[in-house]
CSV table of C-alpha atoms in Angstrom, one decimal:
chain,number,residue,atom,x,y,z
A,2,MET,CA,18.4,7.2,-5.5
A,3,SER,CA,17.8,10.5,-3.8
A,4,GLY,CA,14.9,12.9,-4.2
A,5,GLN,CA,12.1,14.7,-2.5
A,6,LEU,CA,9.8,12.2,-0.7
A,7,ILE,CA,6.2,12.5,-1.7
A,8,SER,CA,4.0,14.6,0.5
A,9,GLU,CA,1.7,12.9,3.0
A,10,VAL,CA,-0.5,13.6,6.1
A,11,LEU,CA,0.7,11.2,8.8
A,12,GLU,CA,-2.0,9.6,10.9
A,13,LYS,CA,-0.7,11.3,14.0
A,14,ASP,CA,-1.1,14.7,12.3
A,15,ALA,CA,-4.5,14.1,10.8
A,16,THR,CA,-7.4,16.2,12.0
A,17,GLY,CA,-11.0,16.9,11.2
A,18,GLU,CA,-12.5,15.1,8.1
A,19,ILE,CA,-9.1,13.6,7.1
A,20,ALA,CA,-8.8,11.9,10.6
A,21,HIS,CA,-12.4,10.7,10.2
A,22,ILE,CA,-11.7,9.2,6.8
A,23,TYR,CA,-8.6,7.5,8.0
A,24,ALA,CA,-10.6,5.9,10.9
A,25,GLU,CA,-13.3,4.7,8.4
A,26,ILE,CA,-10.7,3.1,6.1
A,27,ARG,CA,-9.0,1.3,9.1
A,28,ARG,CA,-12.4,0.0,10.2
A,29,LEU,CA,-13.9,-0.9,6.9
A,30,TRP,CA,-10.7,-2.4,5.5
A,31,GLY,CA,-9.8,-4.2,8.8
A,32,VAL,CA,-6.3,-2.7,8.8
A,33,PRO,CA,-4.2,-1.2,11.6
A,34,ASN,CA,-3.1,1.8,9.5
A,35,VAL,CA,-3.6,3.6,6.3
A,36,THR,CA,-0.8,3.4,3.8
A,37,THR,CA,1.4,5.9,2.1
A,38,ILE,CA,-0.7,6.5,-1.0
A,39,VAL,CA,-3.8,7.3,1.0
A,40,ARG,CA,-1.8,9.7,3.2
A,41,HIS,CA,-0.4,11.3,0.0
A,42,VAL,CA,-3.9,11.8,-1.5
A,43,ALA,CA,-4.9,13.4,1.8
A,44,SER,CA,-2.1,15.9,1.3
A,45,VAL,CA,-3.7,17.3,-1.8
A,46,PRO,CA,-6.3,19.8,-0.6
A,47,GLY,CA,-9.8,18.5,-0.9
A,48,VAL,CA,-9.0,15.4,-3.0
A,49,LEU,CA,-9.4,12.7,-0.3
A,50,GLU,CA,-12.7,14.2,0.9
A,51,TRP,CA,-14.0,14.3,-2.7
A,52,TYR,CA,-12.8,10.8,-3.5
A,53,TRP,CA,-14.0,9.1,-0.4
A,54,SER,CA,-17.5,10.5,-0.8
A,55,ILE,CA,-17.6,8.7,-4.1
A,56,ILE,CA,-16.2,5.3,-3.0
A,57,ARG,CA,-17.5,5.2,0.5
A,58,PRO,CA,-20.8,3.5,-0.5
A,59,ALA,CA,-18.9,0.7,-2.2
A,60,ASN,CA,-16.8,0.4,0.9
A,61,ALA,CA,-19.7,0.5,3.4
A,62,CYS,CA,-21.3,-2.5,1.8
A,63,GLY,CA,-18.0,-4.4,1.2
A,64,ASP,CA,-18.1,-4.4,-2.6
A,65,PHE,CA,-14.9,-2.4,-2.8
A,66,GLN,CA,-12.9,-4.6,-0.4
A,67,GLU,CA,-14.2,-8.0,-1.5
A,68,SER,CA,-13.6,-7.1,-5.2
A,69,ALA,CA,-10.0,-6.0,-4.3
A,70,LEU,CA,-9.3,-9.1,-2.2
A,71,GLY,CA,-10.6,-11.3,-5.0
A,72,MET,CA,-8.1,-10.0,-7.5
A,73,VAL,CA,-6.1,-13.0,-8.5
A,74,ASP,CA,-2.4,-12.8,-8.9
A,75,THR,CA,0.1,-15.4,-10.1
A,76,LEU,CA,3.5,-15.0,-8.5
A,77,ALA,CA,5.7,-16.0,-11.5
A,78,THR,CA,8.9,-16.1,-9.6
A,79,GLU,CA,10.8,-18.6,-7.5
A,80,PRO,CA,10.5,-18.3,-3.7
A,81,LEU,CA,13.4,-17.1,-1.6
A,82,GLN,CA,15.5,-19.5,0.3
A,83,PRO,CA,14.2,-19.7,3.9
A,84,LEU,CA,16.2,-17.5,6.3
A,85,PRO,CA,17.9,-19.5,9.1
A,86,GLU,CA,16.8,-18.6,12.6
A,87,LEU,CA,20.4,-18.0,13.7
A,88,ALA,CA,20.8,-15.4,10.9
A,89,LEU,CA,17.7,-13.6,12.2
A,90,ARG,CA,19.2,-13.6,15.7
A,91,ALA,CA,22.5,-12.1,14.3
A,92,MET,CA,20.4,-9.3,12.8
A,93,GLY,CA,18.9,-8.5,16.2
A,94,VAL,CA,15.5,-10.1,15.5
A,95,ASP,CA,14.4,-12.2,18.4
A,96,VAL,CA,11.2,-14.3,18.6
A,97,SER,CA,9.0,-11.4,19.5
A,98,ALA,CA,10.5,-9.2,16.7
A,99,LYS,CA,10.0,-12.0,14.2
A,100,ALA,CA,6.3,-12.1,15.1
A,101,GLN,CA,6.1,-8.3,14.6
A,102,ILE,CA,7.7,-8.6,11.2
A,103,GLN,CA,5.3,-11.3,10.2
A,104,ASP,CA,2.4,-9.0,11.3
A,105,VAL,CA,3.8,-6.3,9.0
A,106,TYR,CA,4.0,-8.6,6.0
A,107,GLY,CA,0.5,-9.9,6.7
A,108,ALA,CA,-1.1,-6.5,7.2
A,109,TYR,CA,0.4,-5.1,4.0
A,110,ASP,CA,-0.5,-8.2,2.1
A,111,ARG,CA,-4.2,-7.5,3.1
A,112,ASN,CA,-3.9,-3.8,2.7
A,113,ASN,CA,-2.1,-3.6,-0.7
A,114,ARG,CA,-4.9,-5.1,-2.8
A,115,PRO,CA,-7.5,-2.5,-1.6
A,116,ASN,CA,-4.7,0.1,-2.1
A,117,LEU,CA,-4.2,-0.9,-5.7
A,118,LEU,CA,-7.9,-0.7,-6.4
A,119,PHE,CA,-7.9,2.7,-4.6
A,120,VAL,CA,-5.3,4.0,-7.0
A,121,SER,CA,-6.8,2.4,-10.1
A,122,VAL,CA,-10.3,3.8,-9.4
A,123,LEU,CA,-8.9,7.3,-8.6
A,124,GLN,CA,-7.0,7.3,-11.9
A,125,ARG,CA,-10.2,6.7,-13.8
A,126,LEU,CA,-12.2,9.3,-11.9
A,127,LEU,CA,-9.5,11.9,-12.5
A,128,ARG,CA,-9.8,11.3,-16.2
A,129,GLY,CA,-13.5,12.2,-15.9
A,130,ALA,CA,-15.3,8.9,-15.6
A,131,ALA,CA,-19.0,9.8,-15.1
A,132,GLY,CA,-20.9,8.9,-11.9
A,133,LYS,CA,-24.4,7.6,-11.5
A,134,ARG,CA,-27.1,9.2,-9.3
A,135,GLU,CA,-26.7,6.6,-6.5
A,136,TYR,CA,-24.8,3.5,-5.7
A,137,GLU,CA,-26.5,0.1,-5.8
A,138,PRO,CA,-24.7,-2.4,-3.5
A,139,GLN,CA,-24.1,-5.9,-4.7
A,140,ARG,CA,-23.8,-7.2,-1.1
A,141,THR,CA,-26.1,-7.2,1.9
A,142,ASN,CA,-25.4,-8.1,5.6
A,143,TRP,CA,-21.6,-7.6,5.0
A,144,ALA,CA,-19.6,-6.8,8.1
A,145,PRO,CA,-16.1,-5.4,8.2
A,146,PRO,CA,-13.3,-7.8,9.1
A,147,GLU,CA,-11.8,-7.7,12.5
A,148,THR,CA,-9.0,-5.1,12.6
A,149,ALA,CA,-5.5,-6.6,12.7
A,150,ARG,CA,-3.6,-5.8,15.9
A,151,PRO,CA,-1.4,-2.7,15.8
A,152,LEU,CA,1.9,-2.9,14.0
A,153,VAL,CA,5.3,-2.0,15.3
A,154,ARG,CA,5.8,1.8,15.0
A,155,MET,CA,7.0,3.3,11.7
A,156,VAL,CA,10.5,4.8,11.8
A,157,GLN,CA,10.2,8.1,10.0
A,158,ALA,CA,12.8,9.3,7.5
A,159,ASP,CA,14.4,11.8,9.9
A,160,GLU,CA,14.9,9.1,12.5
A,161,MET,CA,16.9,6.7,10.3
A,162,THR,CA,20.6,6.8,10.0
A,163,PRO,CA,21.7,8.2,6.6
A,164,GLU,CA,22.8,4.8,5.4
A,165,THR,CA,19.5,3.1,6.4
A,166,LEU,CA,17.5,5.8,4.8
A,167,ALA,CA,19.5,5.8,1.6
A,168,LEU,CA,19.0,2.0,1.2
A,169,ALA,CA,15.3,2.1,2.0
A,170,GLN,CA,14.7,5.0,-0.3
A,171,ALA,CA,16.7,3.5,-3.1
A,172,VAL,CA,14.8,0.2,-3.0
A,173,GLY,CA,11.5,1.9,-2.3
A,174,SER,CA,11.8,4.4,-5.1
A,175,TRP,CA,12.8,2.0,-7.8
A,176,GLY,CA,11.0,3.1,-11.0
A,177,PHE,CA,9.9,6.5,-9.7
A,178,PRO,CA,10.4,9.6,-11.8
A,179,GLU,CA,13.7,11.3,-11.4
A,180,GLY,CA,13.7,13.8,-8.5
A,181,SER,CA,10.9,12.1,-6.5
A,182,ALA,CA,11.3,9.4,-3.9
A,183,PHE,CA,9.1,6.9,-2.1
A,184,LEU,CA,9.6,5.3,1.2
A,185,PRO,CA,7.1,2.4,1.5
A,186,GLY,CA,5.5,1.9,4.9
A,187,VAL,CA,6.8,-1.7,5.0
A,188,TYR,CA,10.4,-0.4,5.0
A,189,ARG,CA,9.6,2.2,7.7
A,190,HIS,CA,8.4,-0.6,10.0
A,191,LEU,CA,11.4,-2.8,9.2
A,192,ALA,CA,13.7,0.1,10.0
A,193,ASN,CA,13.2,-0.9,13.6
A,194,TRP,CA,15.8,-3.6,12.8
A,195,PRO,CA,18.3,-1.9,10.5
A,196,ALA,CA,20.4,-5.1,10.0
A,197,TYR,CA,17.3,-7.0,8.8
A,198,LEU,CA,16.3,-4.1,6.5
A,199,ALA,CA,19.8,-4.2,5.0
A,200,HIS,CA,19.3,-7.9,4.4
A,201,VAL,CA,15.9,-7.2,2.7
A,202,GLY,CA,17.5,-4.5,0.5
A,203,ALA,CA,20.3,-6.8,-0.6
A,204,LEU,CA,17.8,-9.6,-1.4
A,205,MET,CA,15.5,-7.4,-3.4
A,206,TRP,CA,18.1,-5.3,-5.3
A,207,PRO,CA,18.8,-7.9,-8.0
A,208,TYR,CA,15.1,-8.7,-8.4
A,209,LEU,CA,14.5,-5.0,-9.1
A,210,GLU,CA,17.5,-4.5,-11.3
A,211,THR,CA,16.4,-7.4,-13.6
A,212,GLY,CA,12.7,-6.4,-13.6
A,213,GLU,CA,11.7,-9.7,-12.3
A,214,ILE,CA,9.5,-8.2,-9.6
A,215,GLN,CA,7.5,-6.2,-12.2
A,216,ARG,CA,7.1,-9.3,-14.4
A,217,ALA,CA,5.9,-11.3,-11.4
A,218,SER,CA,3.2,-8.7,-10.7
A,219,THR,CA,1.7,-8.3,-14.1
A,220,SER,CA,-1.3,-10.5,-13.4
A,221,ILE,CA,-2.4,-8.5,-10.4
A,222,VAL,CA,-2.1,-5.3,-12.5
A,223,ALA,CA,-4.4,-6.7,-15.1
A,224,ALA,CA,-6.8,-7.9,-12.5
A,225,ALA,CA,-6.9,-4.5,-10.9
A,226,ASP,CA,-7.7,-2.8,-14.3
A,227,ALA,CA,-10.6,-5.1,-14.9
A,228,VAL,CA,-12.1,-4.6,-11.4
A,229,ALA,CA,-11.6,-0.8,-11.5
A,230,ASP,CA,-13.4,-0.5,-14.9
A,231,GLU,CA,-16.4,-2.4,-13.6
A,232,LEU,CA,-16.6,-0.6,-10.2
A,233,VAL,CA,-16.2,2.9,-11.7
A,234,SER,CA,-19.2,2.2,-14.0
A,235,ARG,CA,-21.4,1.9,-10.9
A,236,LEU,CA,-20.0,4.6,-8.6
A,237,PRO,CA,-22.1,7.7,-7.8
A,238,SER,CA,-21.1,11.3,-8.3
A,239,ALA,CA,-19.7,13.3,-5.4
A,240,PRO,CA,-22.2,15.3,-3.4
A,241,GLU,CA,-22.7,19.0,-4.1
A,242,GLY,CA,-20.2,21.1,-2.2
A,243,LEU,CA,-17.3,18.7,-2.8
A,244,PRO,CA,-15.7,19.9,-6.0
A,245,ALA,CA,-13.6,17.6,-8.2
A,246,PRO,CA,-9.9,18.1,-8.2
A,247,THR,CA,-8.7,21.0,-10.4
A,248,PRO,CA,-7.0,20.1,-13.7
A,249,GLU,CA,-3.7,21.2,-12.1
A,250,GLN,CA,-4.2,18.8,-9.1
A,251,ALA,CA,-5.2,16.0,-11.5
A,252,ALA,CA,-2.1,16.5,-13.7
A,253,GLU,CA,0.2,16.7,-10.6
A,254,MET,CA,-1.2,13.4,-9.2
A,255,SER,CA,-1.4,11.4,-12.5
A,256,ALA,CA,2.3,10.6,-12.9
A,257,LEU,CA,2.6,9.4,-9.3
A,258,LEU,CA,-0.6,7.3,-9.5
A,259,SER,CA,0.7,5.7,-12.7
A,260,THR,CA,3.9,4.8,-10.9
A,261,MET,CA,1.9,3.5,-7.9
A,262,THR,CA,0.0,1.1,-10.2
A,263,GLN,CA,3.4,-0.6,-10.6
A,264,LYS,CA,4.8,0.0,-7.1
A,265,ILE,CA,1.9,-1.5,-5.1
A,266,PRO,CA,1.9,-4.8,-7.1
A,267,GLU,CA,5.7,-4.8,-6.6
A,268,MET,CA,5.1,-4.6,-2.8
A,269,ILE,CA,2.5,-7.4,-2.9
A,270,VAL,CA,5.2,-9.6,-4.5
A,271,ILE,CA,7.9,-8.4,-2.1
A,272,CYS,CA,5.9,-9.0,1.0
A,273,LYS,CA,4.9,-12.4,-0.1
A,274,LEU,CA,8.5,-13.4,-0.9
A,275,LEU,CA,9.9,-12.0,2.3
A,276,GLY,CA,7.1,-13.3,4.5
A,277,ASP,CA,7.4,-16.8,3.1
A,278,ALA,CA,11.2,-16.7,3.7
A,279,LEU,CA,10.9,-16.1,7.5
A,280,PRO,CA,11.8,-19.2,9.5
A,281,GLY,CA,9.1,-21.3,11.0
A,282,GLU,CA,8.9,-22.7,14.5
A,283,GLU,CA,12.0,-22.8,16.6
A,284,LYS,CA,14.0,-26.0,16.0
A,285,GLY,CA,16.6,-25.5,18.7
A,286,THR,CA,20.3,-24.8,18.3
């Protein structure tokens, strides 16, 4: 699949209030980076600032994160066969690289549930869900989790070989509207090891073709809907001076957000499958 990659403000390019919000998300979610959907929302003028002003109180007290991490999912699919250590070595993945890959899967496993709630709540606010005067926290004395250690760098699209980019974009964009493309952060990290990324693409392709990944993620989608409905009913309005997105902005974002409510659960399943398939401790040769 080819198409125009969705717009985003990369962390290295963020300035001013966007950079401040990125830093708050990293701190409050305990994650080493913000993900593609957050970076995309930041690219729509004024929207991330407006949205964060509404959900920040729920993040500051931990209600948002704990609700997201408590969303139960049942992975209704068989695990992958464990990958032999020798196969990893043949793909250019040594012990250090394997640990980096494990960190990627672990970080995105933690990050994707808050990301799914981030999308689900934004959808409802864009449809005009009313806000209350102020937010009433359900938690006290909450502290943010320790931030995970930094991940291996993301390989950007223009740094990948055409073949690697085509594969990552095809697998990442599965289910996206014609003419648009999505390059998930997970695959950008894995592109540091092109042979391993090719292995990932080959493994996931039949799961995506048959729809098994989507079927396996239906429970997390339902859980996110329920949590988002409850949370939105308690969120405050944005402060004066932060206007809501225009109807044109809301319409432009709605199709992508709808797709992301399927894509993020898909990535939760994929990261779980791939992480569990990595070999364990060295067993010798």
